[in-house]
Every structure is written in C-alpha cells, then in structure tokens.
C-alpha cells in the first residue's frame, strides 16, 4: 500500500445529513476532519434520488438539522419538500456551516485497513489515494447500495433503463414515452403518480401491494413559516427525541381494544382526512404493531378507502387485496397523493408479478410468463436498496482478525449499539444496521448517534486513548436487545427491508433496533456513564 498522502484525526465517508453533522461538530472541537464523498455534491440521498416525483415522507421541520444557525434563515415551501428543494436546503446548510471546503467530492472510498502500529485506519479510494485517520466514520447512509434484481437480459434493452437512485442528473424526458416501472415501494409509488399522467403508456410491475397512506401535502407560506419558527421549531427538536420514531408525534396512549368500534372508526377517519402521513401508524393506537386484530382493522379501513378510488375490480384486488400482504407498518409506510387514481387512467396498467412474473428483458421491452412482450422506451428500476449494511459492506474493510466486514456480516450483522462492531476499532457508523435507522426520522437518529460518537471521540482524545472497540460479548448482548425490541411485534413481511428479506441471500434477521429513539438514546448514554461499558479502550505504548 502506498504511504498516506494525508493524516487526519477523523475521516468521514459520505456527505449527507450524517457526514455534514460529523464534519461540522468534530471540526468545531478542533480536530482535523475530512469527508470523502463519491458524488459530485452534498445532500446524500437527495443528490442521488432525483427521479420524477422524489420527495420526503417525513414532514418539515422534523426532517432537517435542529441547529438554529441553519433553520433560522431557511423557509420551506411545502410540508413534504421534493428533492429540488432539499438540494437547495443543503446549499443553504453549506452557506451557514461552511462545510464544502473540507469535503472531497468524486472520491469513492474502496478499502480500509487497520494499522496497529499507530492505531490508525489506512483508507484507500478509487482514485488510488491513501489517507490515514485515527477515527473512521461511515456516514454512508442506509440507502447508498442500490439493489437491481437479477433479471435475465436487462443489459440487452435498447431503450433507457435507470434505477431510481441512479437517475440521470440532467433528467430524462418521459413525456409521451412508453414507460415501465418495476417495483412499487416508496420510490415506485412516487414515480407512478408523477409519470402516469404524462407518459404515452405506463406499465407498473408489482410484487407487493403498497399500503400507502395519503400524504395530505400542504404548502407553507412565508408568514406561516415565520410563525412556526417562533412557536414550534424549538419544541419540535426537543420533542422528536422523546418519540419512538423521532418525529413530532407518538403513538396514541390507548390500546385499540379499549376504544369502541365507533371511536376507532372516527379516529381513523379523522386521521385519514386531516393529517394523513405515516401518523396513521406512528400516531395510531399504541398496540397497532402488537395486536393482529387491531392491525387488520386498520388494513381494512385503508382498503375501503383505496377501493373507493380505483375503478377496475381487477386492479382493486391487486392494489388492495382482501388478504393483507403483510401487517400494516411491517414495512416503512409510503405516502401518496394520486397513486391509486393513476390506475384509472387509460394509459396505465398493472402487472401482478405474483401471478405473472417477468421472464426477461428483451431489446425492446419486458417479457412476462404469460408470453406477452410489452415494448418500452424507458424502464425504471424502483427496486430499492441493500439497506442498512449494504453501504458499509461494499467497502472492503479488513478487521483486526483479517476478516472483512462483508464476511463478518454475511453470517449475521452484529453491532454494538448500532454504531460499532467488534474487531473494527475506532470505526463508527451512523444510520446503519443495529440502530433505529429506517424506522426513525433520519436527522433525529443521526443527531442522536452523532452526538454520542463525538463525545466518545472527545473523551478518547482528552484522556489519551488511541483505540476503542466493542467487546464480542457486548455485541451479543446488543443483538439480544435488538431481537427483544422486535419480539411480539408485527414485523413479519415476506420482503421486509427491516429483516433483510428484500435481498436474495441476505441473512433474514432484524436489521434495526425498533425500541424507539428515547430508549435507544438512554441505553447508549448509559454505556458512557458506566465508564464505556462493553468497550475496551487502550493507549499506544
Ligand atoms: C428517496 C428517499 C426518500 C427518503 N425519505 C426519507 C424520509 O422521508 N424520512 C427519513 O427519515 N428518511 C428518508 N430516507 C432515508 C435517508 O437515507 C435518510 O433520511 C438520510 O438521508 C440519511 O442520511 P445519511 O447522511 O445517513 O446518508 P445518505 O443521505 O444516504 O448519504 C450517504 C452518502 O454517502 C456517500 N457514499 C456512500 N458510499 C460511499 C463510498 N464508499 N465512498 C464515498 N462516498 C460514499 C453517498 O454517495 C451519499 O452521498 C429516504 C431515502 C430515500 C432514498
């Protein structure tokens, strides 16, 4: 390996919310910090996901940094901003925090090796550069490794074919085009409702029906924005740390069985009509993810609403089947505005892959099991991500025992507190496996974890420790906490991302801690207060 061209206190990988948070705060503590980012600009997922209709499913001001320096002079135009506005927001973040000067763009980190003589990581990038850093923080997000199913002939297609998270930065004209969308997760839903009305033909290939809730989008005018800053913002940033999902709301403190059928109906009607959003699960009766009967009732309430919006009986049953595809909330709920009505358009059709799977892609289109070949100009792969661990394991990181992170986590994704893993000293990760991650609001989880990591690093530096790593037994204990957090819960979806089941061959086990932000935060800080319980900390002789 070439000698390092740069020596740092901290190297972060990724310039989304997490990398920016770490860079700004660690730099403020006086450490030398750099961020390496594979993309050509900041924003993380909001740089990569510029597909038609891409927007958040968390509301603002919950989905943003809590730092007043940033929010004081920033106003959103919508409750759920789209990717363009989020990109402008990140430019504003840069203006306020001056982060860009310490980010190296177009630099993909490819491998890392622990150098025990100096207690440092040697990190190599695609361009061949090598840097050494005492601390190595993976801010690669849970959605940075895309997943493309192994569809025979995909490379033969002569039209345009793009994964939603690798959408051309210059955009793609879909007006009057024949478009196929494979996948109906959150991104698929957004593409369908955006593209359906303007495509010549849109065919949607669905594996699992999406129990999508109404977004109830609202615009925010300047006056409302000013008022919210005075009356709401500070409260929201404190409140979001007290809620299970890191949002501004929490489960309703009553079990569904303690309400009458009439009360429940009005509760759901009210929520459906006025609030919408993931609140239908996240602010629902507190047993909604625990009680099958309560969950089924919510499903059938949702189904009745969808049936009112879809005209064709065939499509009604495919989009909202009588038998729930999985419990409501077993997957992160998606939000929609006009998804279901889109299927009433004469140019839009749906192929149910459970009845009629894709056989292959031809040079002109997609061939299904029924022998029909549909021709397309564009294929959109809304096929999701190797979430949580994939962004980390795609970097060839070698542990102190010579085993790579990929090999270690192929057996089982073990972490301690969802921030470190045994045999990888001084290596932290944020918004990855073993933490609240995908079941929580991104910026909340990132700030909670970032603060913990920064405190840990400062304590190490102040006390002269040069190496910290979790003990294997602590990792086992954390794995139990993760399983416990899911036990009794309705998380059993056949293609669940939370269980790693959307990726063939990935071990099916809980990928995240679902016990909620407050309990997670408390457990993490307790380890520090107990003298870094479960960790070994040493200093170079
Ligand atoms: C379309 C979409 C919508 C979403 N909506 C929501 C939502 O409504 N609410 C919510 O809470 N979360 C949402 N998420 C999840 C989202 O991941 C988080 O909200 C948040 O962006 C995580 O920030 P991050 O900094 O951890 O990671 P990211 O934003 O994913 O940033 C990671 C960065 O790391 C870079 N990177 C990865 N690997 C390397 C490497 N080897 N070398 C160099 N750079 C690398 C990537 O290029 C990327 O820029 C959404 C995700 C997607 C894809």
GROMACS .gro file of N, CA and C in nm, residues 320-376:
model
  171
  320UNK      N    1  -5.515  -0.360  -0.356
  320UNK     CA    2  -5.558  -0.365  -0.215
  320UNK      C    3  -5.632  -0.497  -0.192
  321UNK      N    4  -5.556  -0.607  -0.184
  321UNK     CA    5  -5.621  -0.738  -0.177
  321UNK      C    6  -5.700  -0.760  -0.047
  322UNK      N    7  -5.796  -0.847  -0.057
  322UNK     CA    8  -5.878  -0.881   0.060
  322UNK      C    9  -5.789  -0.931   0.175
  323UNK      N   10  -5.690  -1.015   0.142
  323UNK     CA   11  -5.597  -1.066   0.245
  323UNK      C   12  -5.476  -0.973   0.251
  324UNK      N   13  -5.448  -0.914   0.368
  324UNK     CA   14  -5.335  -0.820   0.375
  324UNK      C   15  -5.204  -0.886   0.331
  325UNK      N   16  -5.122  -0.816   0.252
  325UNK     CA   17  -4.995  -0.874   0.208
  325UNK      C   18  -4.896  -0.892   0.324
  326UNK      N   19  -4.912  -0.808   0.424
  326UNK     CA   20  -4.828  -0.813   0.545
  326UNK      C   21  -4.893  -0.717   0.645
  327UNK      N   22  -4.853  -0.723   0.772
  327UNK     CA   23  -4.914  -0.629   0.866
  327UNK      C   24  -4.884  -0.483   0.828
  328UNK      N   25  -4.978  -0.395   0.855
  328UNK     CA   26  -4.956  -0.252   0.830
  328UNK      C   27  -4.840  -0.209   0.921
  329UNK      N   28  -4.743  -0.140   0.865
  329UNK     CA   29  -4.630  -0.092   0.944
  329UNK      C   30  -4.515  -0.191   0.953
  330UNK      N   31  -4.534  -0.313   0.896
  330UNK     CA   32  -4.422  -0.408   0.895
  330UNK      C   33  -4.316  -0.359   0.797
  331UNK      N   34  -4.359  -0.274   0.704
  331UNK     CA   35  -4.265  -0.202   0.616
  331UNK      C   36  -4.285  -0.055   0.645
  332UNK      N   37  -4.181   0.027   0.621
  332UNK     CA   38  -4.197   0.170   0.642
  332UNK      C   39  -4.309   0.221   0.549
  333UNK      N   40  -4.414   0.282   0.603
  333UNK     CA   41  -4.524   0.322   0.515
  333UNK      C   42  -4.480   0.427   0.412
  334UNK      N   43  -4.532   0.410   0.290
  334UNK     CA   44  -4.507   0.510   0.185
  334UNK      C   45  -4.625   0.607   0.183
  335UNK      N   46  -4.600   0.723   0.127
  335UNK     CA   47  -4.707   0.823   0.117
  335UNK      C   48  -4.737   0.851  -0.030
  336UNK      N   49  -4.864   0.882  -0.056
  336UNK     CA   50  -4.903   0.909  -0.195
  336UNK      C   51  -5.003   1.023  -0.200
  337UNK      N   52  -5.012   1.080  -0.320
  337UNK     CA   53  -5.108   1.188  -0.342
  337UNK      C   54  -5.218   1.139  -0.438
  338UNK      N   55  -5.176   1.080  -0.550
  338UNK     CA   56  -5.274   1.038  -0.652
  338UNK      C   57  -5.237   0.901  -0.709
  339UNK      N   58  -5.162   0.823  -0.629
  339UNK     CA   59  -5.114   0.693  -0.677
  339UNK      C   60  -5.228   0.605  -0.724
  340UNK      N   61  -5.330   0.592  -0.642
  340UNK     CA   62  -5.436   0.495  -0.675
  340UNK      C   63  -5.520   0.543  -0.794
  341UNK      N   64  -5.548   0.672  -0.802
  341UNK     CA   65  -5.624   0.725  -0.916
  341UNK      C   66  -5.547   0.707  -1.047
  342UNK      N   67  -5.415   0.705  -1.037
  342UNK     CA   68  -5.334   0.692  -1.160
  342UNK      C   69  -5.373   0.566  -1.237
  343UNK      N   70  -5.416   0.462  -1.162
  343UNK     CA   71  -5.450   0.336  -1.228
  343UNK      C   72  -5.586   0.342  -1.299
  344UNK      N   73  -5.659   0.453  -1.282
  344UNK     CA   74  -5.784   0.470  -1.358
  344UNK      C   75  -5.757   0.529  -1.496
  345UNK      N   76  -5.634   0.577  -1.518
  345UNK     CA   77  -5.603   0.639  -1.648
  345UNK      C   78  -5.598   0.531  -1.756
  346UNK      N   79  -5.644   0.563  -1.878
  346UNK     CA   80  -5.649   0.460  -1.983
  346UNK      C   81  -5.511   0.411  -2.028
  347UNK      N   82  -5.408   0.494  -2.003
  347UNK     CA   83  -5.273   0.457  -2.050
  347UNK      C   84  -5.192   0.384  -1.942
  348UNK      N   85  -5.255   0.354  -1.827
  348UNK     CA   86  -5.177   0.295  -1.716
  348UNK      C   87  -5.227   0.153  -1.686
  349UNK      N   88  -5.132   0.062  -1.672
  349UNK     CA   89  -5.171  -0.076  -1.640
  349UNK      C   90  -5.079  -0.133  -1.531
  350UNK      N   91  -5.126  -0.241  -1.474
  350UNK     CA   92  -5.053  -0.303  -1.362
  350UNK      C   93  -5.036  -0.451  -1.391
  351UNK      N   94  -4.914  -0.501  -1.372
  351UNK     CA   95  -4.890  -0.645  -1.387
  351UNK      C   96  -4.858  -0.700  -1.248
  352UNK      N   97  -4.935  -0.799  -1.208
  352UNK     CA   98  -4.914  -0.860  -1.077
  352UNK      C   99  -4.808  -0.970  -1.091
  353UNK      N  100  -4.690  -0.943  -1.040
  353UNK     CA  101  -4.578  -1.037  -1.061
  353UNK      C  102  -4.596  -1.168  -0.985
  354UNK      N  103  -4.683  -1.168  -0.886
  354UNK     CA  104  -4.705  -1.295  -0.816
  354UNK      C  105  -4.783  -1.392  -0.906
  355UNK      N  106  -4.860  -1.338  -0.999
  355UNK     CA  107  -4.938  -1.422  -1.091
  355UNK      C  108  -4.868  -1.438  -1.225
  356UNK      N  109  -4.790  -1.338  -1.261
  356UNK     CA  110  -4.734  -1.334  -1.395
  356UNK      C  111  -4.593  -1.274  -1.390
  357UNK      N  112  -4.497  -1.355  -1.346
  357UNK     CA  113  -4.361  -1.299  -1.324
  357UNK      C  114  -4.290  -1.258  -1.453
  358UNK      N  115  -4.190  -1.173  -1.436
  358UNK     CA  116  -4.107  -1.132  -1.550
  358UNK      C  117  -4.018  -1.251  -1.588
  359UNK      N  118  -4.016  -1.282  -1.716
  359UNK     CA  119  -3.929  -1.390  -1.765
  359UNK      C  120  -3.794  -1.331  -1.804
  360UNK      N  121  -3.799  -1.212  -1.863
  360UNK     CA  122  -3.675  -1.149  -1.902
  360UNK      C  123  -3.700  -1.017  -1.971
  361UNK      N  124  -3.589  -0.946  -1.991
  361UNK     CA  125  -3.595  -0.820  -2.064
  361UNK      C  126  -3.542  -0.848  -2.204
  362UNK      N  127  -3.611  -0.795  -2.303
  362UNK     CA  128  -3.567  -0.813  -2.442
  362UNK      C  129  -3.507  -0.681  -2.490
  363UNK      N  130  -3.464  -0.676  -2.613
  363UNK     CA  131  -3.407  -0.549  -2.661
  363UNK      C  132  -3.514  -0.440  -2.667
  364UNK      N  133  -3.641  -0.481  -2.675
  364UNK     CA  134  -3.748  -0.381  -2.689
  364UNK      C  135  -3.832  -0.360  -2.565
  365UNK      N  136  -3.828  -0.453  -2.473
  365UNK     CA  137  -3.919  -0.437  -2.360
  365UNK      C  138  -3.909  -0.549  -2.259
  366UNK      N  139  -4.024  -0.584  -2.202
  366UNK     CA  140  -4.026  -0.682  -2.092
  366UNK      C  141  -4.120  -0.797  -2.129
  367UNK      N  142  -4.068  -0.918  -2.110
  367UNK     CA  143  -4.146  -1.039  -2.142
  367UNK      C  144  -4.191  -1.103  -2.011
  368UNK      N  145  -4.322  -1.130  -2.002
  368UNK     CA  146  -4.374  -1.193  -1.879
  368UNK      C  147  -4.412  -1.337  -1.908
  369UNK      N  148  -4.441  -1.408  -1.801
  369UNK     CA  149  -4.467  -1.552  -1.807
  369UNK      C  150  -4.585  -1.589  -1.898
  370UNK      N  151  -4.679  -1.497  -1.914
  370UNK     CA  152  -4.795  -1.525  -1.999
  370UNK      C  153  -4.759  -1.517  -2.148
  371UNK      N  154  -4.631  -1.494  -2.179
  371UNK     CA  155  -4.584  -1.491  -2.317
  371UNK      C  156  -4.596  -1.354  -2.382
  372UNK      N  157  -4.644  -1.254  -2.304
  372UNK     CA  158  -4.663  -1.121  -2.363
  372UNK      C  159  -4.536  -1.036  -2.348
  373UNK      N  160  -4.498  -0.976  -2.459
  373UNK     CA  161  -4.385  -0.883  -2.454
  373UNK      C  162  -4.440  -0.741  -2.470
  374UNK      N  163  -4.420  -0.660  -2.369
  374UNK     CA  164  -4.462  -0.518  -2.380
  374UNK      C  165  -4.338  -0.436  -2.417
  375UNK      N  166  -4.359  -0.343  -2.509
  375UNK     CA  167  -4.244  -0.264  -2.556
  375UNK      C  168  -4.237  -0.131  -2.483
  376UNK      N  169  -4.115  -0.090  -2.452
  376UNK     CA  170  -4.096   0.035  -2.376
  376UNK      C  171  -3.983   0.119  -2.433
   0.00000   0.00000   0.00000
